[in-house]
Short mmCIF file of C-alpha atoms in Angstrom, two decimals:
data_model
loop_
_atom_site.label_atom_id
_atom_site.label_comp_id
_atom_site.label_asym_id
_atom_site.label_seq_id
_atom_site.Cartn_x
_atom_site.Cartn_y
_atom_site.Cartn_z
CA MET A 13 0.06 0.04 -0.01
CA SER A 14 2.74 2.49 0.98
CA LYS A 15 4.55 1.60 -2.30
CA ASN A 16 1.45 2.53 -4.27
CA ILE A 17 1.24 5.90 -2.44
CA LEU A 18 4.90 6.63 -2.99
CA TRP A 19 4.65 5.69 -6.74
CA LEU A 20 1.55 7.84 -7.21
CA SER A 21 3.20 10.77 -5.39
CA MET A 22 6.27 10.51 -7.73
CA VAL A 23 4.04 10.42 -10.84
CA LEU A 24 2.13 13.55 -9.72
CA PHE A 25 5.31 15.43 -8.85
CA ALA A 26 6.96 14.57 -12.23
CA SER A 27 3.86 15.73 -14.17
CA CYS A 28 3.69 19.00 -12.32
CA THR A 29 7.42 19.55 -12.90
CA ALA A 30 7.11 18.89 -16.61
CA SER A 31 4.14 21.28 -16.91
CA LYS A 32 6.13 24.12 -15.11
CA GLY A 33 8.82 23.99 -17.91
CA LEU A 34 6.07 24.07 -20.63
CA VAL A 35 4.21 27.13 -19.26
CA GLY A 36 4.88 30.31 -21.21
CA ASN A 37 4.40 32.18 -24.50
CA TYR A 38 5.46 30.75 -27.78
CA ALA A 39 5.44 32.45 -31.17
CA ARG A 40 6.48 32.26 -34.81
CA ALA A 41 6.19 34.91 -37.47
CA GLY A 42 6.74 34.69 -41.16
CA LYS A 43 6.33 36.84 -44.12
CA ASP A 44 2.44 36.47 -44.22
CA PHE A 45 1.65 34.70 -40.98
CA LYS A 46 2.01 34.86 -37.19
CA TYR A 47 1.25 32.27 -34.62
CA THR A 48 1.06 32.92 -30.87
CA LEU A 49 0.28 30.40 -28.21
CA THR A 50 0.12 30.97 -24.44
CA ILE A 51 0.20 27.94 -22.17
CA ASN A 52 -0.89 28.45 -18.54
CA GLN A 53 -0.10 26.44 -15.49
CA ASP A 54 -3.82 25.79 -14.81
CA SER A 55 -4.06 23.73 -18.06
CA THR A 56 -5.62 26.61 -20.18
CA PHE A 57 -4.31 28.16 -23.29
CA ALA A 58 -4.85 30.94 -25.77
CA LEU A 59 -4.04 30.45 -29.44
CA THR A 60 -3.95 33.11 -32.20
CA LYS A 61 -3.25 32.52 -35.94
CA GLN A 62 -2.87 35.52 -38.23
CA TYR A 63 -2.72 35.37 -42.01
CA PHE A 64 -2.43 38.73 -43.97
CA GLU A 65 -5.38 40.67 -42.46
CA ALA A 66 -7.37 37.71 -41.10
CA SER A 67 -6.99 36.44 -37.54
CA SER A 68 -8.51 33.47 -35.85
CA LYS A 69 -8.43 32.79 -32.04
CA CYS A 70 -9.44 30.22 -29.55
CA GLN A 71 -9.06 29.62 -25.81
CA GLY A 72 -9.49 26.40 -24.09
CA ARG A 73 -7.84 23.62 -22.10
CA TRP A 74 -4.78 21.58 -22.83
CA SER A 75 -3.66 18.11 -21.78
CA TYR A 76 -1.07 15.48 -22.38
CA ILE A 77 -1.97 12.68 -24.79
CA SER A 78 1.54 11.21 -24.62
CA LYS A 79 4.92 11.99 -23.13
CA ASP A 80 5.72 14.50 -25.84
CA THR A 81 2.31 15.45 -27.27
CA LEU A 82 -0.39 17.77 -25.99
CA ILE A 83 -3.91 18.24 -27.27
CA LEU A 84 -5.36 21.70 -27.37
CA LYS A 85 -9.14 21.66 -27.14
CA CYS A 86 -10.83 24.96 -27.81
CA ASP A 87 -13.88 26.00 -25.66
CA ALA A 88 -17.19 26.07 -27.44
CA GLU A 89 -18.29 29.45 -28.98
CA LYS A 90 -21.77 30.72 -28.75
CA PHE A 91 -23.75 31.03 -31.90
CA PRO A 92 -22.79 34.56 -33.11
CA ALA A 93 -19.11 33.94 -32.63
CA ALA A 94 -19.19 30.66 -34.29
CA ILE A 95 -20.22 32.16 -37.68
CA ALA A 96 -18.31 35.45 -37.29
CA GLY A 97 -14.89 36.14 -38.84
CA GLY A 98 -12.09 34.93 -36.67
CA TYR A 99 -13.62 31.68 -35.66
CA MET A 100 -11.05 28.87 -35.58
CA GLN A 101 -12.52 25.86 -37.45
CA ASP A 102 -10.06 23.28 -35.94
CA ARG A 103 -11.33 22.98 -32.44
CA GLU A 104 -8.70 20.39 -31.39
CA GLN A 105 -5.00 20.58 -32.34
CA LYS A 106 -2.00 18.49 -31.51
CA VAL A 107 1.23 20.11 -30.25
CA VAL A 108 4.46 18.16 -30.21
CA LEU A 109 7.07 19.08 -27.67
CA LEU A 110 10.48 19.54 -29.12
CA ALA A 111 13.91 20.34 -27.53
CA ASN A 112 15.14 23.70 -26.43
CA GLY A 113 11.80 25.39 -25.60
CA LYS A 114 10.15 24.64 -29.00
CA LEU A 115 6.78 23.34 -30.01
CA MET A 116 5.47 21.97 -33.28
CA LEU A 117 1.93 23.09 -34.10
CA GLN A 118 0.78 21.52 -37.38
CA SER A 119 3.98 22.10 -39.51
CA VAL A 120 5.00 25.40 -37.73
CA THR A 121 7.72 25.40 -35.12
CA LEU A 122 6.99 27.79 -32.25
CA LYS A 123 9.75 29.29 -30.06
CA LYS A 124 9.36 30.15 -26.38
CA THR A 125 9.43 33.94 -25.88
CA LYS A 126 8.99 34.27 -22.12
#
């Protein structure tokens, strides 16, 4: 019984430590695009994608689906926002954790800024 409690405590501590290193702001800007992603300690996030003059945003919750992969799940939008400009169609997105404070979102590598 005590071994199970010790093991569970170690797993919880390790997951909290990994999340702390992940928390922060990430960005990537190119000639005609800009991505920004903020990952918070409380498992929430904010994602913005800008292309030329168009911008889409979503906020929601993130979680690990494997050791090096997160899933971002956007919160549901109320009716007017869901049909308005700026609505992000992809409501779930995978993020792969790379080395040196980098993340891969779709085919774009984001660098940690803070």
